C-alpha positions as a Markdown table, in Angstrom:
| # | Residue | x | y | z |
|---|---|---|---|---|
| 1 | Met | -52.0 | 163.2 | 59.9 |
| 2 | Lys | -54.2 | 160.6 | 61.5 |
| 3 | Gln | -53.0 | 157.2 | 62.6 |
| 4 | Arg | -54.0 | 154.3 | 60.5 |
| 5 | Thr | -54.7 | 150.5 | 60.8 |
| 6 | Ile | -56.2 | 147.8 | 58.6 |
| 7 | Lys | -59.9 | 147.1 | 58.2 |
| 8 | Gln | -59.7 | 143.3 | 58.6 |
| 9 | Pro | -57.1 | 140.5 | 59.1 |
| 10 | Ala | -54.6 | 139.7 | 56.3 |
| 11 | Thr | -52.9 | 136.3 | 56.3 |
| 12 | Leu | -49.9 | 135.0 | 54.4 |
| 13 | Lys | -48.3 | 131.5 | 54.4 |
| 14 | Gly | -44.7 | 130.6 | 53.5 |
| 15 | Val | -41.5 | 129.3 | 54.8 |
| 16 | Gly | -38.7 | 131.0 | 56.8 |
| 17 | Leu | -35.6 | 131.9 | 54.9 |
| 18 | His | -33.2 | 130.7 | 57.6 |
| 19 | Thr | -35.3 | 127.9 | 59.2 |
| 20 | Gly | -37.1 | 126.5 | 56.2 |
| 21 | His | -40.1 | 125.9 | 58.4 |
| 22 | Pro | -43.7 | 126.6 | 57.2 |
| 23 | Val | -45.2 | 129.6 | 59.0 |
| 24 | Thr | -48.5 | 131.5 | 58.8 |
| 25 | Leu | -48.4 | 135.2 | 59.4 |
| 26 | Thr | -51.6 | 137.3 | 60.1 |
| 27 | Phe | -51.8 | 141.0 | 60.3 |
| 28 | Gln | -54.6 | 142.0 | 62.8 |
| 29 | Pro | -56.2 | 145.5 | 63.1 |
| 30 | Ala | -55.1 | 147.3 | 66.3 |
| 31 | Pro | -56.3 | 150.3 | 68.3 |
| 32 | Glu | -54.8 | 153.8 | 68.3 |
| 33 | Asp | -51.3 | 154.1 | 69.8 |
| 34 | His | -50.8 | 150.3 | 69.7 |
| 35 | Gly | -47.9 | 150.5 | 67.3 |
| 36 | Tyr | -46.3 | 147.3 | 65.9 |
| 37 | Lys | -46.5 | 144.3 | 68.1 |
| 38 | Phe | -45.7 | 140.6 | 67.5 |
| 39 | Gln | -47.5 | 137.6 | 68.9 |
| 40 | Arg | -46.3 | 134.0 | 68.8 |
| 41 | Thr | -49.6 | 132.0 | 68.7 |
| 42 | Asp | -47.7 | 128.6 | 68.8 |
| 43 | Ile | -46.4 | 129.2 | 72.3 |
| 44 | Glu | -48.2 | 128.7 | 75.5 |
| 45 | Gly | -49.7 | 132.0 | 76.7 |
| 46 | Lys | -49.4 | 133.4 | 73.2 |
| 47 | Pro | -47.0 | 136.2 | 74.3 |
| 48 | Val | -47.3 | 139.7 | 72.7 |
| 49 | Phe | -44.4 | 142.1 | 72.6 |
| 50 | Asn | -43.5 | 145.4 | 71.0 |
| 51 | Ala | -41.4 | 145.6 | 67.8 |
| 52 | Asp | -38.7 | 147.5 | 69.7 |
| 53 | Val | -35.1 | 148.1 | 68.7 |
| 54 | Asn | -33.9 | 147.4 | 72.2 |
| 55 | Arg | -35.2 | 143.8 | 71.8 |
| 56 | Val | -32.9 | 143.1 | 68.9 |
| 57 | Val | -30.6 | 140.1 | 69.7 |
| 58 | Ser | -29.2 | 139.3 | 66.2 |
| 59 | Thr | -28.6 | 141.0 | 62.9 |
| 60 | Gln | -27.0 | 138.1 | 61.1 |
| 61 | Arg | -28.6 | 137.9 | 57.6 |
| 62 | Gly | -31.8 | 139.5 | 59.0 |
| 63 | Thr | -33.1 | 141.2 | 62.2 |
| 64 | Thr | -34.2 | 139.1 | 65.1 |
| 65 | Ile | -36.0 | 140.3 | 68.3 |
| 66 | Lys | -36.5 | 138.5 | 71.5 |
| 67 | Phe | -38.9 | 138.8 | 74.4 |
| 68 | Glu | -38.0 | 136.6 | 77.4 |
| 69 | Gln | -37.3 | 133.3 | 75.7 |
| 70 | Val | -39.4 | 134.0 | 72.6 |
| 71 | Gln | -37.7 | 135.0 | 69.3 |
| 72 | Ile | -38.9 | 136.2 | 66.0 |
| 73 | Ser | -36.5 | 136.4 | 63.0 |
| 74 | Thr | -36.4 | 138.2 | 59.7 |
| 75 | Ile | -38.9 | 140.8 | 60.7 |
| 76 | Glu | -37.6 | 143.7 | 58.5 |
| 77 | His | -39.6 | 143.0 | 55.3 |
| 78 | Ala | -43.0 | 142.9 | 57.0 |
| 79 | Leu | -42.2 | 146.1 | 59.0 |
| 80 | Ser | -40.9 | 147.8 | 55.9 |
| 81 | Ala | -44.3 | 147.1 | 54.2 |
| 82 | Leu | -46.2 | 148.6 | 57.1 |
| 83 | Val | -44.1 | 151.8 | 57.1 |
| 84 | Gly | -44.3 | 152.0 | 53.3 |
| 85 | Leu | -48.1 | 152.0 | 53.4 |
| 86 | Gln | -48.1 | 154.4 | 56.4 |
| 87 | Ile | -49.9 | 151.9 | 58.7 |
| 88 | Asp | -49.3 | 152.7 | 62.3 |
| 89 | Asn | -51.2 | 150.1 | 64.4 |
| 90 | Val | -51.0 | 146.4 | 63.7 |
| 91 | Leu | -50.7 | 143.1 | 65.7 |
| 92 | Ile | -48.5 | 140.6 | 63.7 |
| 93 | Gln | -49.4 | 137.0 | 64.7 |
| 94 | Leu | -47.0 | 134.1 | 63.8 |
| 95 | Asp | -47.2 | 130.4 | 64.4 |
| 96 | Gly | -43.5 | 130.0 | 64.1 |
| 97 | Pro | -40.1 | 131.7 | 64.9 |
| 98 | Glu | -39.6 | 133.4 | 61.6 |
| 99 | Val | -41.5 | 135.7 | 59.3 |
| 100 | Pro | -42.0 | 134.0 | 55.9 |
| 101 | Ile | -39.6 | 135.0 | 53.2 |
| 102 | Leu | -42.2 | 134.7 | 50.4 |
| 103 | Asp | -40.6 | 136.1 | 47.2 |
| 104 | Gly | -37.8 | 137.8 | 49.1 |
| 105 | Ser | -39.3 | 141.3 | 48.9 |
| 106 | Ala | -42.0 | 143.3 | 50.7 |
| 107 | Leu | -44.5 | 143.2 | 47.9 |
| 108 | Pro | -46.5 | 140.2 | 49.1 |
| 109 | Phe | -47.0 | 141.9 | 52.5 |
| 110 | Val | -48.0 | 145.1 | 50.7 |
| 111 | Gln | -50.5 | 143.3 | 48.5 |
| 112 | Ala | -52.1 | 141.5 | 51.5 |
| 113 | Leu | -52.4 | 144.7 | 53.5 |
| 114 | Arg | -53.9 | 146.5 | 50.5 |
| 115 | Gln | -56.5 | 143.7 | 50.1 |
| 116 | Ala | -57.4 | 144.0 | 53.8 |
| 117 | Gly | -58.0 | 147.7 | 53.4 |
| 118 | Ile | -56.6 | 150.6 | 55.3 |
| 119 | Glu | -58.6 | 152.9 | 57.5 |
| 120 | Glu | -57.9 | 156.2 | 59.3 |
| 121 | Gln | -58.2 | 156.4 | 63.1 |
| 122 | Glu | -59.0 | 159.4 | 65.3 |
| 123 | Ala | -55.7 | 159.9 | 67.0 |
| 124 | Glu | -53.0 | 162.0 | 65.5 |
| 125 | Arg | -49.7 | 160.4 | 64.3 |
| 126 | Glu | -46.7 | 161.4 | 66.5 |
| 127 | Tyr | -43.7 | 162.0 | 64.3 |
| 128 | Phe | -40.0 | 162.1 | 65.2 |
| 129 | Glu | -39.0 | 165.3 | 63.5 |
| 130 | Ile | -35.3 | 165.5 | 62.7 |
| 131 | Thr | -34.2 | 169.0 | 63.8 |
| 132 | Gln | -30.4 | 168.5 | 63.7 |
| 133 | Pro | -28.1 | 165.9 | 62.0 |
| 134 | Val | -27.9 | 162.5 | 63.7 |
| 135 | Thr | -25.0 | 160.3 | 62.5 |
| 136 | Tyr | -23.8 | 156.7 | 63.0 |
| 137 | Arg | -20.5 | 155.6 | 61.6 |
| 138 | Asp | -18.6 | 152.3 | 61.6 |
| 139 | Glu | -15.0 | 153.1 | 60.6 |
| 140 | Ala | -14.1 | 149.4 | 60.1 |
| 141 | Thr | -16.7 | 148.9 | 57.4 |
| 142 | Gly | -17.1 | 152.4 | 56.0 |
| 143 | Thr | -20.8 | 152.3 | 56.9 |
| 144 | Glu | -22.5 | 155.7 | 57.6 |
| 145 | Leu | -26.1 | 156.5 | 58.3 |
| 146 | Met | -27.2 | 160.0 | 58.7 |
| 147 | Ala | -30.6 | 161.7 | 59.4 |
| 148 | Leu | -31.0 | 165.3 | 58.2 |
| 149 | Pro | -33.9 | 167.8 | 58.7 |
| 150 | Cys | -36.6 | 167.4 | 56.1 |
| 151 | Asp | -40.4 | 168.1 | 56.1 |
| 152 | His | -41.2 | 164.5 | 55.0 |
| 153 | Phe | -39.6 | 161.0 | 55.0 |
| 154 | Glu | -37.0 | 160.4 | 52.4 |
| 155 | Val | -34.3 | 157.7 | 52.1 |
| 156 | Ile | -31.2 | 157.5 | 50.0 |
| 157 | Thr | -28.9 | 154.4 | 49.9 |
| 158 | Leu | -25.5 | 154.0 | 48.4 |
| 159 | Ile | -23.8 | 150.6 | 48.2 |
| 160 | Asp | -20.4 | 149.4 | 47.0 |
| 161 | Phe | -19.4 | 145.8 | 47.1 |
| 162 | Asn | -16.2 | 146.4 | 45.1 |
| 163 | Ser | -17.3 | 143.9 | 42.4 |
| 164 | Glu | -17.6 | 144.1 | 38.7 |
| 165 | Val | -21.1 | 142.6 | 38.9 |
| 166 | Leu | -22.3 | 144.6 | 41.9 |
| 167 | Gly | -20.2 | 147.7 | 42.4 |
| 168 | Gln | -21.5 | 151.1 | 43.3 |
| 169 | Gln | -25.3 | 151.5 | 43.2 |
| 170 | Tyr | -27.6 | 154.3 | 44.3 |
| 171 | Ala | -31.3 | 154.2 | 45.2 |
| 172 | Gln | -33.7 | 156.9 | 46.4 |
| 173 | Leu | -37.2 | 157.0 | 47.8 |
| 174 | Ser | -38.4 | 160.6 | 47.7 |
| 175 | Ser | -41.8 | 159.9 | 49.1 |
| 176 | Leu | -43.6 | 157.0 | 50.8 |
| 177 | Asp | -46.3 | 157.4 | 48.1 |
| 178 | Asn | -43.8 | 155.7 | 45.7 |
| 179 | Tyr | -42.8 | 152.9 | 48.0 |
| 180 | Glu | -45.2 | 150.3 | 46.6 |
| 181 | Lys | -44.0 | 150.5 | 43.0 |
| 182 | Glu | -40.4 | 151.5 | 43.5 |
| 183 | Ile | -39.2 | 149.7 | 46.6 |
| 184 | Ala | -41.6 | 146.9 | 47.7 |
| 185 | Pro | -40.9 | 144.6 | 44.8 |
| 186 | Cys | -37.1 | 144.5 | 45.4 |
| 187 | Arg | -35.8 | 141.1 | 46.5 |
| 188 | Thr | -33.1 | 140.1 | 48.9 |
| 189 | Phe | -29.7 | 139.2 | 47.5 |
| 190 | Val | -26.6 | 137.2 | 48.3 |
| 191 | Phe | -23.3 | 136.5 | 46.7 |
| 192 | Leu | -22.6 | 133.0 | 45.4 |
| 193 | His | -19.4 | 132.7 | 47.5 |
| 194 | Glu | -21.5 | 133.3 | 50.6 |
| 195 | Leu | -24.0 | 130.6 | 50.0 |
| 196 | Glu | -21.8 | 127.6 | 51.1 |
| 197 | Val | -21.0 | 129.4 | 54.4 |
| 198 | Leu | -24.7 | 130.2 | 55.0 |
| 199 | Phe | -25.6 | 126.6 | 54.3 |
| 200 | Gln | -23.0 | 125.4 | 56.8 |
| 201 | Gln | -24.3 | 127.8 | 59.4 |
| 202 | Asn | -27.9 | 126.7 | 58.7 |
| 203 | Leu | -28.9 | 130.3 | 57.8 |
| 204 | Ile | -30.5 | 129.7 | 54.5 |
| 205 | Arg | -32.8 | 126.7 | 54.5 |
| 206 | Gly | -35.8 | 128.4 | 52.9 |
| 207 | Gly | -34.1 | 130.2 | 50.1 |
| 208 | Asp | -34.5 | 129.3 | 46.5 |
| 209 | Leu | -34.0 | 131.0 | 43.2 |
| 210 | Asp | -37.4 | 132.5 | 43.4 |
| 211 | Asn | -36.9 | 134.5 | 46.6 |
| 212 | Ala | -33.3 | 135.5 | 46.5 |
| 213 | Ile | -31.1 | 137.1 | 43.9 |
| 214 | Val | -27.8 | 135.2 | 43.9 |
| 215 | Ile | -24.9 | 137.3 | 42.5 |
| 216 | Val | -22.0 | 135.6 | 40.8 |
| 217 | Asp | -19.0 | 137.8 | 40.8 |
| 218 | Lys | -16.4 | 135.1 | 40.2 |
| 219 | Asn | -16.0 | 132.3 | 37.7 |
| 220 | Val | -17.5 | 129.0 | 38.9 |
| 221 | Glu | -17.3 | 125.5 | 37.6 |
| 222 | Gln | -20.5 | 123.6 | 36.5 |
| 223 | Val | -19.8 | 120.9 | 39.2 |
| 224 | Phe | -20.3 | 123.5 | 41.9 |
| 225 | Leu | -23.5 | 124.7 | 40.3 |
| 226 | Asp | -24.8 | 121.2 | 40.0 |
| 227 | Glu | -24.2 | 120.6 | 43.7 |
| 228 | Leu | -25.9 | 123.9 | 44.6 |
| 229 | Ala | -28.9 | 122.9 | 42.5 |
| 230 | Leu | -29.3 | 119.7 | 44.6 |
| 231 | Lys | -29.3 | 121.8 | 47.8 |
| 232 | Ile | -32.1 | 124.1 | 46.7 |
| 233 | Asn | -34.1 | 121.3 | 45.0 |
| 234 | Lys | -33.6 | 122.5 | 41.4 |
| 235 | Lys | -32.8 | 120.4 | 38.3 |
| 236 | Ser | -30.1 | 122.9 | 37.3 |
| 237 | Val | -29.0 | 126.4 | 37.7 |
| 238 | Lys | -27.4 | 128.8 | 35.3 |
| 239 | Val | -25.4 | 132.0 | 35.4 |
| 240 | Arg | -26.7 | 134.9 | 33.2 |
| 241 | Glu | -25.2 | 138.3 | 33.3 |
| 242 | Gly | -23.8 | 137.7 | 36.8 |
| 243 | Ile | -27.1 | 136.4 | 38.3 |
| 244 | Leu | -27.6 | 132.8 | 39.3 |
| 245 | Asn | -31.1 | 132.2 | 38.0 |
| 246 | Thr | -33.3 | 132.7 | 34.9 |
| 247 | Leu | -35.2 | 135.6 | 36.5 |
| 248 | Asp | -34.8 | 139.2 | 35.3 |
| 249 | Leu | -34.0 | 141.9 | 37.8 |
| 250 | His | -37.0 | 144.2 | 38.5 |
| 251 | Phe | -34.6 | 147.2 | 38.4 |
| 252 | Lys | -31.0 | 147.6 | 37.4 |
| 253 | Asn | -30.3 | 148.9 | 40.9 |
| 254 | Glu | -32.5 | 146.3 | 42.7 |
| 255 | Pro | -29.9 | 145.4 | 45.3 |
| 256 | Ala | -29.6 | 149.1 | 46.3 |
| 257 | Arg | -33.3 | 149.4 | 46.4 |
| 258 | His | -33.6 | 146.3 | 48.6 |
| 259 | Lys | -31.0 | 147.8 | 51.0 |
| 260 | Leu | -33.3 | 150.8 | 51.2 |
| 261 | Leu | -36.2 | 148.5 | 51.9 |
| 262 | Asp | -34.3 | 147.0 | 54.8 |
| 263 | Val | -33.3 | 150.4 | 56.2 |
| 264 | Ile | -37.0 | 151.3 | 56.4 |
| 265 | Gly | -37.9 | 148.1 | 58.1 |
| 266 | Asp | -35.1 | 148.2 | 60.6 |
| 267 | Leu | -35.8 | 151.9 | 61.5 |
| 268 | Ala | -39.4 | 151.0 | 62.1 |
| 269 | Leu | -38.1 | 149.5 | 65.4 |
| 270 | Met | -37.6 | 152.9 | 66.8 |
| 271 | Gly | -41.3 | 153.0 | 67.3 |
| 272 | His | -42.4 | 156.2 | 65.5 |
| 273 | Pro | -42.6 | 157.5 | 62.0 |
| 274 | Val | -39.8 | 159.9 | 61.0 |
| 275 | Lys | -39.9 | 163.2 | 59.3 |
| 276 | Gly | -36.4 | 163.5 | 58.0 |
| 277 | Lys | -34.0 | 162.6 | 55.2 |
| 278 | Ile | -32.0 | 159.3 | 55.8 |
| 279 | Val | -28.8 | 158.9 | 53.9 |
| 280 | Ala | -27.4 | 155.4 | 54.3 |
| 281 | Thr | -24.0 | 154.5 | 52.9 |
| 282 | Lys | -23.2 | 150.8 | 52.8 |
| 283 | Pro | -26.0 | 150.0 | 55.2 |
| 284 | Gly | -26.6 | 146.6 | 56.9 |
| 285 | His | -28.8 | 145.3 | 59.6 |
| 286 | Lys | -26.3 | 145.8 | 62.4 |
| 287 | Ala | -25.7 | 149.4 | 61.4 |
| 288 | Asn | -29.4 | 150.0 | 60.8 |
| 289 | Val | -30.2 | 148.8 | 64.3 |
| 290 | Glu | -27.5 | 150.9 | 66.0 |
| 291 | Phe | -28.7 | 153.9 | 64.1 |
| 292 | Ala | -32.3 | 153.2 | 65.1 |
| 293 | Lys | -31.2 | 153.2 | 68.7 |
| 294 | Leu | -29.6 | 156.6 | 68.3 |
| 295 | Leu | -32.8 | 157.9 | 66.7 |
| 296 | Lys | -35.0 | 156.5 | 69.5 |
| 297 | Lys | -32.8 | 158.1 | 72.1 |
| 298 | Gln | -33.1 | 161.5 | 70.3 |
| 299 | Phe | -36.8 | 161.0 | 70.0 |
| 300 | Gln | -37.2 | 160.4 | 73.7 |
| 301 | Glu | -35.3 | 163.6 | 74.4 |
| 302 | Gln | -37.3 | 165.5 | 71.9 |
| 303 | Arg | -40.5 | 164.2 | 73.3 |
| 304 | Lys | -39.6 | 165.4 | 76.8 |
| 305 | Leu | -38.9 | 168.9 | 75.4 |
| 306 | Lys | -42.2 | 169.1 | 73.7 |
| 307 | Gly | -43.7 | 170.3 | 76.9 |
| 308 | Lys | -40.9 | 172.8 | 77.5 |
| 309 | Pro | -42.2 | 176.2 | 78.5 |
| 310 | Val | -41.4 | 179.3 | 76.5 |
| 311 | Tyr | -39.8 | 182.1 | 78.5 |
| 312 | Asp | -40.1 | 185.7 | 77.3 |
| 313 | Pro | -38.2 | 188.0 | 79.7 |
| 314 | Asp | -40.0 | 191.0 | 78.2 |
| 315 | Lys | -43.4 | 189.7 | 79.2 |
| 316 | Ala | -44.7 | 190.7 | 82.6 |
| 317 | Pro | -44.9 | 187.8 | 85.0 |
| 318 | Leu | -48.0 | 186.5 | 86.7 |
| 319 | Phe | -46.2 | 186.6 | 90.0 |
| 320 | Asp | -43.1 | 188.7 | 90.8 |
| 321 | Ser | -40.9 | 188.0 | 93.8 |
| 322 | Val | -43.0 | 190.3 | 96.0 |
| 323 | Lys | -46.3 | 188.5 | 95.3 |
| 324 | Ile | -44.5 | 185.1 | 95.7 |
| 325 | Ala | -43.5 | 186.2 | 99.2 |
| 326 | Gln | -47.1 | 187.0 | 100.0 |
| 327 | Trp | -48.1 | 183.4 | 99.2 |
| 328 | Leu | -45.0 | 181.4 | 100.4 |
| 329 | Pro | -43.5 | 181.6 | 103.9 |
| 330 | His | -39.9 | 181.1 | 102.5 |
| 331 | Arg | -37.5 | 184.0 | 102.6 |
| 332 | Tyr | -33.9 | 184.7 | 101.6 |
| 333 | Pro | -31.7 | 182.7 | 101.2 |
| 334 | Phe | -34.3 | 180.0 | 100.9 |
| 335 | Leu | -36.8 | 181.5 | 98.5 |
| 336 | Leu | -35.8 | 179.8 | 95.3 |
| 337 | Val | -38.4 | 181.0 | 92.8 |
| 338 | Asp | -38.0 | 184.5 | 91.3 |
| 339 | Lys | -41.3 | 184.7 | 89.3 |
| 340 | Ile | -44.2 | 182.8 | 87.9 |
| 341 | Ile | -44.7 | 183.2 | 84.2 |
| 342 | Glu | -47.6 | 180.8 | 83.5 |
| 343 | Met | -50.3 | 179.0 | 85.5 |
| 344 | Ser | -53.5 | 177.1 | 84.8 |
| 345 | Glu | -55.6 | 174.6 | 86.8 |
| 346 | Asn | -53.3 | 171.8 | 86.0 |
| 347 | Tyr | -49.8 | 173.2 | 85.7 |
| 348 | Ile | -47.5 | 176.1 | 86.6 |
| 349 | Val | -44.2 | 177.5 | 85.4 |
| 350 | Gly | -41.7 | 179.3 | 87.6 |
| 351 | Val | -38.3 | 180.9 | 86.9 |
| 352 | Lys | -35.1 | 180.9 | 88.9 |
| 353 | Asn | -32.1 | 183.0 | 87.9 |
| 354 | Val | -29.0 | 181.4 | 89.3 |
| 355 | Thr | -26.2 | 183.8 | 90.2 |
| 356 | Phe | -22.8 | 183.4 | 91.6 |
| 357 | Asn | -24.0 | 185.4 | 94.7 |
| 358 | Glu | -26.1 | 182.5 | 95.9 |
| 359 | Gln | -25.0 | 181.6 | 99.5 |
| 360 | Phe | -24.9 | 177.9 | 98.8 |
| 361 | Phe | -22.1 | 178.4 | 96.2 |
| 362 | Gln | -19.7 | 179.3 | 99.1 |
| 363 | Gly | -19.6 | 175.7 | 100.1 |
| 364 | His | -21.0 | 173.8 | 97.1 |
| 365 | Phe | -18.3 | 173.8 | 95.9 |
| 366 | Pro | -15.4 | 176.2 | 96.4 |
| 367 | Asn | -13.9 | 177.0 | 93.0 |
| 368 | Asn | -16.4 | 174.7 | 91.4 |
| 369 | Pro | -19.9 | 176.2 | 91.9 |
| 370 | Val | -22.7 | 173.7 | 91.2 |
| 371 | Met | -26.3 | 174.2 | 92.4 |
| 372 | Pro | -27.3 | 171.3 | 94.7 |
| 373 | Gly | -29.8 | 168.9 | 93.3 |
| 374 | Val | -31.8 | 168.9 | 96.5 |
| 375 | Leu | -32.3 | 172.7 | 96.1 |
| 376 | Gln | -33.6 | 172.2 | 92.6 |
| 377 | Val | -36.2 | 169.8 | 94.0 |
| 378 | Glu | -37.0 | 172.4 | 96.7 |
| 379 | Ala | -37.5 | 175.0 | 94.0 |
| 380 | Met | -39.9 | 172.6 | 92.2 |
| 381 | Ala | -41.8 | 172.2 | 95.5 |
| 382 | Gln | -42.1 | 176.0 | 96.0 |
| 383 | Thr | -43.3 | 176.4 | 92.4 |
| 384 | Gly | -45.8 | 173.6 | 92.8 |
| 385 | Gly | -46.8 | 175.0 | 96.2 |
| 386 | Ile | -48.1 | 178.2 | 94.5 |
| 387 | Leu | -50.3 | 176.1 | 92.2 |
| 388 | Ala | -51.7 | 174.2 | 95.1 |
| 389 | Leu | -52.3 | 177.4 | 97.1 |
| 390 | Ser | -54.2 | 178.8 | 94.1 |
| 391 | Thr | -57.0 | 176.5 | 95.0 |
| 392 | Val | -57.8 | 178.2 | 98.3 |
| 393 | Glu | -59.2 | 181.7 | 99.0 |
| 394 | Asp | -56.6 | 182.7 | 101.5 |
| 395 | Pro | -53.3 | 181.3 | 100.3 |
| 396 | Gly | -51.2 | 183.3 | 102.7 |
| 397 | Asn | -52.7 | 181.3 | 105.6 |
| 398 | Trp | -51.7 | 177.9 | 104.3 |
| 399 | Asp | -48.4 | 175.9 | 104.1 |
| 400 | Thr | -47.4 | 172.9 | 102.0 |
| 401 | Tyr | -45.3 | 170.1 | 103.3 |
| 402 | Phe | -43.5 | 167.2 | 101.5 |
| 403 | Leu | -45.0 | 163.8 | 102.0 |
| 404 | Lys | -43.0 | 161.9 | 99.4 |
| 405 | Ile | -40.4 | 162.5 | 96.7 |
| 406 | Glu | -40.0 | 159.8 | 94.0 |
| 407 | Asn | -38.1 | 159.0 | 90.8 |
| 408 | Val | -35.7 | 162.0 | 91.2 |
| 409 | Lys | -33.2 | 162.3 | 88.3 |
| 410 | Phe | -30.4 | 164.9 | 88.0 |
| 411 | Arg | -29.3 | 165.0 | 84.4 |
| 412 | Tyr | -27.0 | 168.0 | 84.0 |
| 413 | Lys | -25.2 | 170.4 | 86.3 |
| 414 | Val | -26.8 | 173.8 | 87.0 |
| 415 | Leu | -24.2 | 176.6 | 87.1 |
| 416 | Pro | -24.1 | 180.3 | 87.9 |
| 417 | Gly | -25.6 | 182.3 | 85.0 |
| 418 | Asp | -28.2 | 179.6 | 84.2 |
| 419 | Thr | -31.9 | 180.4 | 84.1 |
| 420 | Ile | -34.0 | 177.5 | 85.3 |
| 421 | Leu | -37.6 | 177.0 | 84.2 |
| 422 | Phe | -39.6 | 174.8 | 86.6 |
| 423 | Lys | -42.7 | 173.2 | 85.2 |
| 424 | Leu | -45.0 | 171.4 | 87.7 |
| 425 | Glu | -48.0 | 169.4 | 86.4 |
| 426 | Met | -50.8 | 167.9 | 88.4 |
| 427 | Val | -50.9 | 164.1 | 87.9 |
| 428 | Ala | -54.1 | 163.5 | 89.9 |
| 429 | Pro | -56.9 | 165.6 | 91.3 |
| 430 | Met | -56.2 | 167.2 | 94.7 |
| 431 | Arg | -58.0 | 165.3 | 97.5 |
| 432 | Arg | -58.0 | 166.3 | 101.2 |
| 433 | Gly | -55.3 | 168.8 | 100.6 |
| 434 | Ile | -52.9 | 166.2 | 99.1 |
| 435 | Cys | -51.5 | 167.0 | 95.7 |
| 436 | Gln | -49.3 | 164.9 | 93.4 |
| 437 | Met | -47.2 | 166.7 | 90.8 |
| 438 | Leu | -44.6 | 165.9 | 88.1 |
| 439 | Gly | -41.8 | 168.4 | 88.2 |
| 440 | Thr | -39.4 | 169.1 | 85.4 |
| 441 | Ala | -36.5 | 171.6 | 85.4 |
| 442 | Tyr | -35.2 | 173.0 | 82.1 |
| 443 | Val | -32.0 | 175.0 | 81.3 |
| 444 | Gly | -32.1 | 176.0 | 77.7 |
| 445 | Asn | -33.1 | 172.9 | 75.7 |
| 446 | Arg | -32.0 | 170.5 | 78.4 |
| 447 | Ile | -33.9 | 168.8 | 81.1 |
| 448 | Val | -31.6 | 169.2 | 84.1 |
| 449 | Ser | -33.7 | 167.5 | 86.7 |
| 450 | Glu | -37.1 | 165.9 | 87.3 |
| 451 | Ala | -39.0 | 164.4 | 90.1 |
| 452 | Glu | -42.4 | 163.2 | 91.3 |
| 453 | Leu | -43.6 | 165.2 | 94.3 |
| 454 | Thr | -46.4 | 164.6 | 96.8 |
| 455 | Ala | -47.3 | 167.3 | 99.3 |
| 456 | Gln | -50.0 | 168.2 | 101.7 |
| 457 | Met | -51.6 | 171.6 | 102.3 |
| 458 | Val | -52.1 | 172.5 | 106.0 |
| 459 | Arg | -53.8 | 175.6 | 107.3 |
| 460 | Arg | -51.8 | 177.6 | 109.8 |
| 461 | Ser | -53.2 | 177.5 | 113.3 |
């Protein structure tokens, strides 16, 4: 599926739920691979920064991200709307520190984006495909979020506030095609007994009975309701069927649906659309954000493995050990590549079968054999050397020498019995015999080491 953006800017005006300050939000079209970014237009320099889960600094009654000294709060509803409409690239401009609460749902954002129009771009969308279960649990709260393999994005939420008015509820979004009608209109909610605390903490200045469902799960006196009416600039408030207003719920399970809306918005912070089934039990912003961090970490690992070579031991190699020895000057015990299984102008894949008979295991380490990391880098260099030598007519008359090794990382131990796949990729055209390569070593589905290598080819005199 192609990436998408909006055709023209879309602007909304309102107040922040927690600050009560007027704010104008504008969605701007953005180029391919831009993702979601925020911009504070009211601050000198108009800083722009990614909507990234690692920037989250608060999850109290909403999700807040921070870049240097710049914060933006209550971002989850706007992000949820973007995901719900499957829009990938947008710049979100704000002239204040908080996204406007509007009616407490994602529907106003959806309507504004629809009016702006949605257009397809040329680049393909990059999904995070859930291939194995990913789980986050908070034993103290009973919260659990789980991602399961699925060929599309689906979300289920289960909530339980142990209340007669709001007990167990269930909500499900089986397809993003249903988001606009089934999830977007669902408003935020709060319990009446929480309101006084929120007022004291200055966390609910922009809320009124039109943008938040207030749930009354205990008997309250009219005096308290009259005082509350003054705080929210209402003549009076009433309790009807456990709800503190005269508005009807859009759905019987609107609170559970709104929690689902929040889950989608918070998970947008991982940076890529998900193909998987999300099951969220008693979710909240804090748990959602921690779960998004887990998913982002898994995605980054999966992304690295997308370039992992496929090794078929039954397939004849391009180079066996005899041919490798014709090209490279190295010999036992320092020839560390057994065969070459794949090669093009820009990359090469070599194989090393690690056995207990390797000489270096005698001293590294007795009774604890571990392949030295420096020898893994040497094996990368030998593999990359064959790729470099393939550019000359007489490879047997040339040698390659290290000039620089950078950004070396050793992630897992390599042990006897492992088969290492070395993939070396050119990162720049070869000039004057100097080649730059990115080396990655795989054992199974793990990246065990990686490095950036620079070497020079020199003809033997």
